Coordinates of C-alpha atoms and ligand atoms in Angstrom, one line a residue:
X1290 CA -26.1 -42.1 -107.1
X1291 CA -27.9 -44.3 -105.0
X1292 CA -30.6 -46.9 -106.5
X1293 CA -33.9 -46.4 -105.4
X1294 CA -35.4 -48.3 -103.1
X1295 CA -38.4 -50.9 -103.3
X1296 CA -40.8 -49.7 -101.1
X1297 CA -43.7 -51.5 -99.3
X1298 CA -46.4 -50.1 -97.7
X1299 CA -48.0 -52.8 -94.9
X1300 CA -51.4 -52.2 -93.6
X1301 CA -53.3 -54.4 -91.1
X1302 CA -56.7 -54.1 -91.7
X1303 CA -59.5 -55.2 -89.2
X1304 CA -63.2 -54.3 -90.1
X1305 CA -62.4 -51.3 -92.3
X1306 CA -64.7 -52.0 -95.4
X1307 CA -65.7 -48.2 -94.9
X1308 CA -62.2 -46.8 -95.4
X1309 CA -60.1 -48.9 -97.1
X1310 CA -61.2 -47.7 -100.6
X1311 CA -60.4 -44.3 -99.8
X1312 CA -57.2 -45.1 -98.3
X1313 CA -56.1 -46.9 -101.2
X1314 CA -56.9 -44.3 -104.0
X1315 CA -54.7 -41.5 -101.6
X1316 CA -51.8 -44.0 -100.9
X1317 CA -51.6 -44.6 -104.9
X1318 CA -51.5 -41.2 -106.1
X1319 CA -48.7 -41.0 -103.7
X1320 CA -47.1 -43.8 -105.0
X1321 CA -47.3 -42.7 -108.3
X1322 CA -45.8 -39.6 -107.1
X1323 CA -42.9 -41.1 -105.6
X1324 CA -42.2 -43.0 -108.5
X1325 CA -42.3 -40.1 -110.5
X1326 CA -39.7 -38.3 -108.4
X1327 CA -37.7 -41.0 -108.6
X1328 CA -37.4 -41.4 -104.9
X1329 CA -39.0 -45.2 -105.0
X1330 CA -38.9 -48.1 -107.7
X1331 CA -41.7 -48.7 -109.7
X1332 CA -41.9 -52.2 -108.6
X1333 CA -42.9 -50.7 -104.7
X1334 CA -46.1 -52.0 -103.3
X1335 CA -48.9 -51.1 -100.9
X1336 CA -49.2 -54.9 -98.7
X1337 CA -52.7 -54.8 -96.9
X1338 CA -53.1 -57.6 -93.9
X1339 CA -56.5 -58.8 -93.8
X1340 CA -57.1 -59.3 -88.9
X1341 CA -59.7 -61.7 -89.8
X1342 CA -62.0 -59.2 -90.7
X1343 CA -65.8 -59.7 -90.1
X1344 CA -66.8 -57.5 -92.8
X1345 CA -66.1 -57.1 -96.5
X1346 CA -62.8 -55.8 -95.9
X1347 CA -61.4 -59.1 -97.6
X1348 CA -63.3 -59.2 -100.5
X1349 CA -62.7 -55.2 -100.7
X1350 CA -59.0 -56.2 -101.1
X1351 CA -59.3 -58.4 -103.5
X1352 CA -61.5 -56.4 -105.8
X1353 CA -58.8 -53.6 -104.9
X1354 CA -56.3 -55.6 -106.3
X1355 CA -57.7 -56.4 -110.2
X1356 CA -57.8 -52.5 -111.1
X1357 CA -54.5 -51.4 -109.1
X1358 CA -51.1 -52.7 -110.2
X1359 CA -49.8 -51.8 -106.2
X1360 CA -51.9 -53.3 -104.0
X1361 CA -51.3 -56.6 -102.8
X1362 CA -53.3 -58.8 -99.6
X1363 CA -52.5 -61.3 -97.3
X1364 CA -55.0 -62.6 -95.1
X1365 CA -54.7 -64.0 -91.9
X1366 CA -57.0 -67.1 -90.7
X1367 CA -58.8 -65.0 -87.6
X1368 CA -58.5 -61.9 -85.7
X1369 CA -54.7 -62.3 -83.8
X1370 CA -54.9 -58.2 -83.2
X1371 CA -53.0 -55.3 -84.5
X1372 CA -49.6 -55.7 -83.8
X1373 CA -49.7 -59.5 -84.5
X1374 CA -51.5 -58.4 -88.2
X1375 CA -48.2 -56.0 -88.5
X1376 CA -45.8 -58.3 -87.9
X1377 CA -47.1 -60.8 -90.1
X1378 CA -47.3 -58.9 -93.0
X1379 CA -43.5 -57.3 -92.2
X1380 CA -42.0 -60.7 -92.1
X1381 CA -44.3 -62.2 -95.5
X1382 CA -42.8 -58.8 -97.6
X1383 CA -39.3 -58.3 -95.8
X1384 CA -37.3 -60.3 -98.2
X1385 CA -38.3 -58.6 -101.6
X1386 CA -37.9 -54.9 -100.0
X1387 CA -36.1 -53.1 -99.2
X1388 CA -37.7 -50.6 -97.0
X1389 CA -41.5 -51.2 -95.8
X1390 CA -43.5 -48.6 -93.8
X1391 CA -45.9 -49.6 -91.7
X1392 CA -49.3 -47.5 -90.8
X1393 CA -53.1 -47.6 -90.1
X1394 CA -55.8 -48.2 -92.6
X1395 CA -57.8 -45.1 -91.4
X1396 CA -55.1 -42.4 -92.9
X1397 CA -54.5 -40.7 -89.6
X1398 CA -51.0 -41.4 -90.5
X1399 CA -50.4 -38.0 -92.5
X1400 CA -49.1 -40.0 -96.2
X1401 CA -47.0 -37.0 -97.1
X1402 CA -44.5 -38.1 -93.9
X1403 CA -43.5 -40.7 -96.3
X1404 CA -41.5 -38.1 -98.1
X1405 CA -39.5 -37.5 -95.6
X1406 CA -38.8 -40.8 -94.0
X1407 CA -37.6 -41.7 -97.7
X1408 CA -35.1 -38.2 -97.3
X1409 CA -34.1 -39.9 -94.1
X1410 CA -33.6 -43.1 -95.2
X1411 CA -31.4 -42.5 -98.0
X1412 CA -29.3 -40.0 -95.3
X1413 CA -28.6 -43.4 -94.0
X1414 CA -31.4 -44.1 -90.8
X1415 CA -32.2 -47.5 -90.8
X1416 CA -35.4 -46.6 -88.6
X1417 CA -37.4 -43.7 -89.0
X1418 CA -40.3 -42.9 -86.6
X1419 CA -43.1 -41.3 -87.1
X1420 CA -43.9 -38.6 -84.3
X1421 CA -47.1 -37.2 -83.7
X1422 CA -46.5 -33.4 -83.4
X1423 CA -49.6 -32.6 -82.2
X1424 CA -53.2 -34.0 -80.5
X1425 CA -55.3 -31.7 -81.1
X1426 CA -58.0 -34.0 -82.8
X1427 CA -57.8 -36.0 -79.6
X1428 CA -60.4 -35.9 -77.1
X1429 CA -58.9 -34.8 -74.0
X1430 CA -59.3 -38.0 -72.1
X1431 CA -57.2 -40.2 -74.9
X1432 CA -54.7 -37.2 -74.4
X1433 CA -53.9 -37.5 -70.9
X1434 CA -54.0 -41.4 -70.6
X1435 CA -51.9 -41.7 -74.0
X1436 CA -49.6 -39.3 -72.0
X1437 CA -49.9 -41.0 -68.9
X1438 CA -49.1 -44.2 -70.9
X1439 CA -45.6 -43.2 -72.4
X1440 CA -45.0 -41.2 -68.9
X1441 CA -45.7 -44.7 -67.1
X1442 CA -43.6 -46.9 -69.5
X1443 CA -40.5 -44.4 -69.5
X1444 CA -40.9 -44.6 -65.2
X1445 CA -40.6 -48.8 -65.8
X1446 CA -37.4 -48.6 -67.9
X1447 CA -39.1 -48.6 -71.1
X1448 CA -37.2 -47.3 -74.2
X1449 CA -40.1 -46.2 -76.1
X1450 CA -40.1 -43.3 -78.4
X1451 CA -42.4 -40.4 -76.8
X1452 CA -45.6 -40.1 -79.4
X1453 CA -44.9 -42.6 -81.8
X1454 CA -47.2 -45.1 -82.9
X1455 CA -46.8 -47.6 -85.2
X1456 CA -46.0 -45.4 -88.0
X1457 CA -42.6 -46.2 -88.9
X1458 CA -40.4 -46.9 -91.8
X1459 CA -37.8 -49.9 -91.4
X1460 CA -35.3 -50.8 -93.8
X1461 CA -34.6 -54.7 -94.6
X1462 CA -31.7 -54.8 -92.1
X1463 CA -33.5 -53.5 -89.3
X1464 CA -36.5 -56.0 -90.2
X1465 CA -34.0 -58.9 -89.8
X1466 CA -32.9 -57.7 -87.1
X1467 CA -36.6 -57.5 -86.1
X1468 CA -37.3 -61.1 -87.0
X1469 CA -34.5 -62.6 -84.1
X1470 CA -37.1 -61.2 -81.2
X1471 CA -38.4 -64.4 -80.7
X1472 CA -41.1 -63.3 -77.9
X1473 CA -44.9 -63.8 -78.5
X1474 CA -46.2 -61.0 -76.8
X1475 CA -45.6 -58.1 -78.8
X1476 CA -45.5 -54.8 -77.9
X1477 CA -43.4 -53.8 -81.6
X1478 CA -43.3 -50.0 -80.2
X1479 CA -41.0 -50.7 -77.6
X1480 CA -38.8 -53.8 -79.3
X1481 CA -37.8 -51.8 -82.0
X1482 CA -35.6 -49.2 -80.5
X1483 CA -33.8 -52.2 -78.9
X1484 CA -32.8 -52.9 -82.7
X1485 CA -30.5 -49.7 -82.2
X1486 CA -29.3 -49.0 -86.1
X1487 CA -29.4 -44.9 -86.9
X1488 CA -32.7 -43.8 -86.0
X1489 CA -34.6 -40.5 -87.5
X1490 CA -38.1 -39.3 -86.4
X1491 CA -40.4 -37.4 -88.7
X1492 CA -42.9 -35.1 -87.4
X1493 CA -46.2 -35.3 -88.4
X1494 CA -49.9 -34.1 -87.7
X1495 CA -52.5 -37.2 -86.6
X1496 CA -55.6 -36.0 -88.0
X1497 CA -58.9 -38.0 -87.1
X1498 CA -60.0 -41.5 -88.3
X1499 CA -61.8 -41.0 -92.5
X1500 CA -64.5 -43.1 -91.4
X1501 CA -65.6 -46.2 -89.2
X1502 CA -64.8 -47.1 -85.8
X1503 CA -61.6 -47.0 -83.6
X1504 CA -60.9 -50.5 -82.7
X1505 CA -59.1 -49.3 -79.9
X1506 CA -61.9 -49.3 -77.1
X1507 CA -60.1 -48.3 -73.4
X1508 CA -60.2 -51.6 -72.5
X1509 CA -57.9 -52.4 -75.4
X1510 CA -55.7 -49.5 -74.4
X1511 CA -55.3 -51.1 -71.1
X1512 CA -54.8 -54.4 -72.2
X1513 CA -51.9 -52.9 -74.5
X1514 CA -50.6 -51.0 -71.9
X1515 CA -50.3 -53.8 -69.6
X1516 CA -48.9 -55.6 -72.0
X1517 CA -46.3 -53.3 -73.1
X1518 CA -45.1 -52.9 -69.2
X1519 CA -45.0 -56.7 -68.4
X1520 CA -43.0 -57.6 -72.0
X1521 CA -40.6 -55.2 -71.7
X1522 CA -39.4 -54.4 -67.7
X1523 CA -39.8 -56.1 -64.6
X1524 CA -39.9 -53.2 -62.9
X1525 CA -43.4 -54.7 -61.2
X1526 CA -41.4 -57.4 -59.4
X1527 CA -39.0 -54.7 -58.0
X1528 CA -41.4 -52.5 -57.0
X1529 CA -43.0 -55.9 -54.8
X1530 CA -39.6 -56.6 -53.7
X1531 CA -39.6 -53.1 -52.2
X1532 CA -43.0 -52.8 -51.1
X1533 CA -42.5 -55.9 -48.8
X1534 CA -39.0 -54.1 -47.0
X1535 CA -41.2 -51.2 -46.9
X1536 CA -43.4 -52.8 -44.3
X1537 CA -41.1 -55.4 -42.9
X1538 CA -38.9 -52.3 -41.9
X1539 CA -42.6 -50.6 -40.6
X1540 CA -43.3 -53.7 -38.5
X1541 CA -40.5 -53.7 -37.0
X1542 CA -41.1 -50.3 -35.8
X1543 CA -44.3 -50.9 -35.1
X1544 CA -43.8 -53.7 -32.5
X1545 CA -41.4 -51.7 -30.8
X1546 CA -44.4 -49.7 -30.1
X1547 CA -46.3 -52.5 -29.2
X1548 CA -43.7 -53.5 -26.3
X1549 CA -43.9 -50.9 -25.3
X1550 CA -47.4 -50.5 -24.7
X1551 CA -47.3 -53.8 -23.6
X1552 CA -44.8 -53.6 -20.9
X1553 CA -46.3 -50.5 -19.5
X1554 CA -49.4 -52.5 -19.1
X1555 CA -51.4 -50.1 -20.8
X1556 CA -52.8 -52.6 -23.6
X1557 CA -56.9 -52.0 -24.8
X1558 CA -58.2 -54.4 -27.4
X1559 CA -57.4 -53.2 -30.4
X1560 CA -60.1 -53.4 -32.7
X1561 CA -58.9 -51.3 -35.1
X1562 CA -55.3 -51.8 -35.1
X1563 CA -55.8 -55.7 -35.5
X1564 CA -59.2 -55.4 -38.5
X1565 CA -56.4 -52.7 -40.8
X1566 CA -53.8 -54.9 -40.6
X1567 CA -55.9 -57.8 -42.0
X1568 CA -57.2 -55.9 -44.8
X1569 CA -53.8 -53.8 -45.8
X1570 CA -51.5 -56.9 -46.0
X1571 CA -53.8 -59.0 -47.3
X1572 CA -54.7 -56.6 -49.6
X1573 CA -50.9 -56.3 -50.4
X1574 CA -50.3 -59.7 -50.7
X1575 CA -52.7 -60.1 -52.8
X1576 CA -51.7 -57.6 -55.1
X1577 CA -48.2 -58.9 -55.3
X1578 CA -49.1 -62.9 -55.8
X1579 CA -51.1 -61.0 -58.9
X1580 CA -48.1 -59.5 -60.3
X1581 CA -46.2 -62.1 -60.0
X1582 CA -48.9 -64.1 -61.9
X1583 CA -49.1 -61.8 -65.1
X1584 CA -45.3 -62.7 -65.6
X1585 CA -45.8 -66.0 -64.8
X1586 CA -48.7 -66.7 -67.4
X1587 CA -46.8 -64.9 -69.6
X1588 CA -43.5 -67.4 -69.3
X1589 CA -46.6 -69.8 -69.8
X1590 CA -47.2 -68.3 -72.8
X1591 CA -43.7 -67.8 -74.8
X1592 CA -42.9 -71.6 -73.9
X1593 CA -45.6 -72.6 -76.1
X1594 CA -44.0 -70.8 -79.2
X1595 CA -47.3 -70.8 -80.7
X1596 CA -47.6 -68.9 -84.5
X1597 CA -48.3 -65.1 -83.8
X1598 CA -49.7 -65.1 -86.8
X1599 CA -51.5 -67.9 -89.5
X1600 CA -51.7 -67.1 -93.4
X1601 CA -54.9 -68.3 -94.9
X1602 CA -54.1 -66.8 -98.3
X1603 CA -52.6 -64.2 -100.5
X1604 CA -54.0 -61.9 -103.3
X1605 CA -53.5 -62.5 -107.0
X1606 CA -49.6 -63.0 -108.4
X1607 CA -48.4 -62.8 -104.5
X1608 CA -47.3 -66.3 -104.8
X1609 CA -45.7 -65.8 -108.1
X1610 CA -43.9 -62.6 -106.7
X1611 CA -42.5 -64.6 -103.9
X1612 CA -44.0 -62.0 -101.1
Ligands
LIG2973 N1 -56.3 -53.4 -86.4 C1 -56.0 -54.7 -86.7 N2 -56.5 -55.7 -85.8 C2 -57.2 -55.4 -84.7 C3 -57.5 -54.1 -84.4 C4 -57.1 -53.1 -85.2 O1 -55.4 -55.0 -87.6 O2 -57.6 -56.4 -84.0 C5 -55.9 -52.3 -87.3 C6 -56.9 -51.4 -87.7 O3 -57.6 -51.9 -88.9 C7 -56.1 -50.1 -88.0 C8 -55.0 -50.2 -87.0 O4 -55.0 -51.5 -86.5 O5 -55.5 -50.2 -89.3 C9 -55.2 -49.2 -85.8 O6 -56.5 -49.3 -85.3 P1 -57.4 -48.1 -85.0 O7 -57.3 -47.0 -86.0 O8 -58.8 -48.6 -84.7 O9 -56.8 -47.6 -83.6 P2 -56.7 -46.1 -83.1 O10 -56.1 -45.3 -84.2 O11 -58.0 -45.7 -82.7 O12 -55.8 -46.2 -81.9
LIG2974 MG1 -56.7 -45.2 -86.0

């Protein structure tokens, strides 16, 4: 029989004093649970990753941590966003597990999943996504633009698994496979199925945030989205590249027309012609020197190398454990 696996739960948690209590008492019983069954080692931990947290949430860990012989925290020195807080706390645990699922703080991750991703992981997937089966808590405007959003990226050439968020078990080998992407901008949705490895996905139902706030305002979502797109296709450029043969080839055209018109003497001032074209390739040029710019800031960017992530401090025996 196989030995059970050390699990480890990571968490990145910005400004969620209001759920993190609750989140922690139904991610222990679970534990317990699975330790119980047998299907993890009693050594298995829950990691929470402090975002630089405004609030309590910090000092919520810690007093988490006295009374509960799984939780563990690693806070980071300021707010470096969700997926940067993910990583971080991946890459701290990665040696000393040896599978780590990653999900929210809010427990809109259904916990029970875990079950299966475990079943899946000892069938031998490396990865195992979670997949959202339904939306139904969704307001109907997050619907369609999350929709819009995976449509979008597929369109671009972007591998991404259709309704999964971050909600994913990866065993140690896939983390270190993780750890070689270099790039600064992360988008860790669509990097990890370039891992490759055997992949399972696990249904499961999102239900709605326990309490606080999403930080996840649309102008996040955009900024994410935009984000995912530039890291991961250059698609954009292409489409530039085609847009300017587009209306070369139209100009062309177009003057034959106006020789035409000239040569037959029949020429009027034209107004209207003249003020369209100004705005539409102007308007176009613009556009495109813009593009362009987004992947040139973001070269800019990934030359620095600067830390994604900077650890201010762990919790209790972390240091001792060697997390
Ligand atoms: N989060 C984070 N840093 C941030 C923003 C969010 O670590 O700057 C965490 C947050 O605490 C939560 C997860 O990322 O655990 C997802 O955020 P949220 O639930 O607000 O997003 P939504 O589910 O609304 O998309
Ligand atoms: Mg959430």
């Amino acid at each position: 029989m196989k030995e059970v696996a050390k699990l480890c739960i990571v968490i990145p948690c910005y400004n969620e004093e209001s759920v993190i209590d609750i989140t922690l008492d139904h991610l222990t019983q679970k534990m317990s649970q699975l330790i119980e069954k047998k299907i993890i080692h009693e050594d298995s931990k829950i990691v929470m990753v402090d975002d630089g947290s405004s609030d309590n949430t910090w000092q919520d860990i810690m007093e988490i941590v006295k009374s509960n012989r799984y939780a563990e925290g690693i806070k980071l020195s300021r707010n470096r966003g969700h997926q940067n807080a993910l990583l971080g706390g991946l890459m701290t645990v990665k040696n000393h597990f040896d599978v780590t699922i990653s999900m929210d703080a809010d427990l809109q991750d259904d916990i029970n999943a875990i079950n299966q991703m475990m079943e899946a992981y000892y069938a031998g997937a490396q990865i195992i996504y979670g997949v959202r089966s339904s939306r139904e808590t969704d307001s109907w405007f997050k619907k369609h633009t999350a929709l819009g959003f995976y449509r979008l990226l597929r369109w671009m050439g972007v591998d991404s698994v259709y309704n999964h968020a971050d909600y994913r078990l990866m065993s140690r080998v896939a983390l270190d496979s993780l750890a070689n992407f270099k790039e600064v901008n992360l988008f860790l949705r669509g990097m990890v199925p370039m891992i490759g490895y055997k992949t399972a996905t696990v249904e499961y139902k999102r239900s709605e945030r326990v309490a606080g706030e999403s930080k996840y305002p649309l102008r996040k979502m955009i900024e994410f989205a935009i984000e995912g797109i530039t890291s991961l296709s250059v698609k954009p450029l292409r489409l530039i590249t085609f847009t300017g043969w587009f209306l070369f080839i139209l100009s062309i055209i177009i003057s034959l027309y106006f020789l035409v018109v000239y040569f037959s003497g029949n020429t009027v001032p034209g107004w209207t012609t003249i003020v369209m074209s100004i705005w539409i390739i102007g308007g176009v040029n613009l556009l495109a020197i813009g593009v362009v710019g987004e992947y040139i800031g973001k070269i800019y960017i990934e030359t620095k190398e600067r830390p994604k992530y900077i650890i201010e401090t762990y919790t209790r025996d972390m240091h001792e454990v060697k997390l």
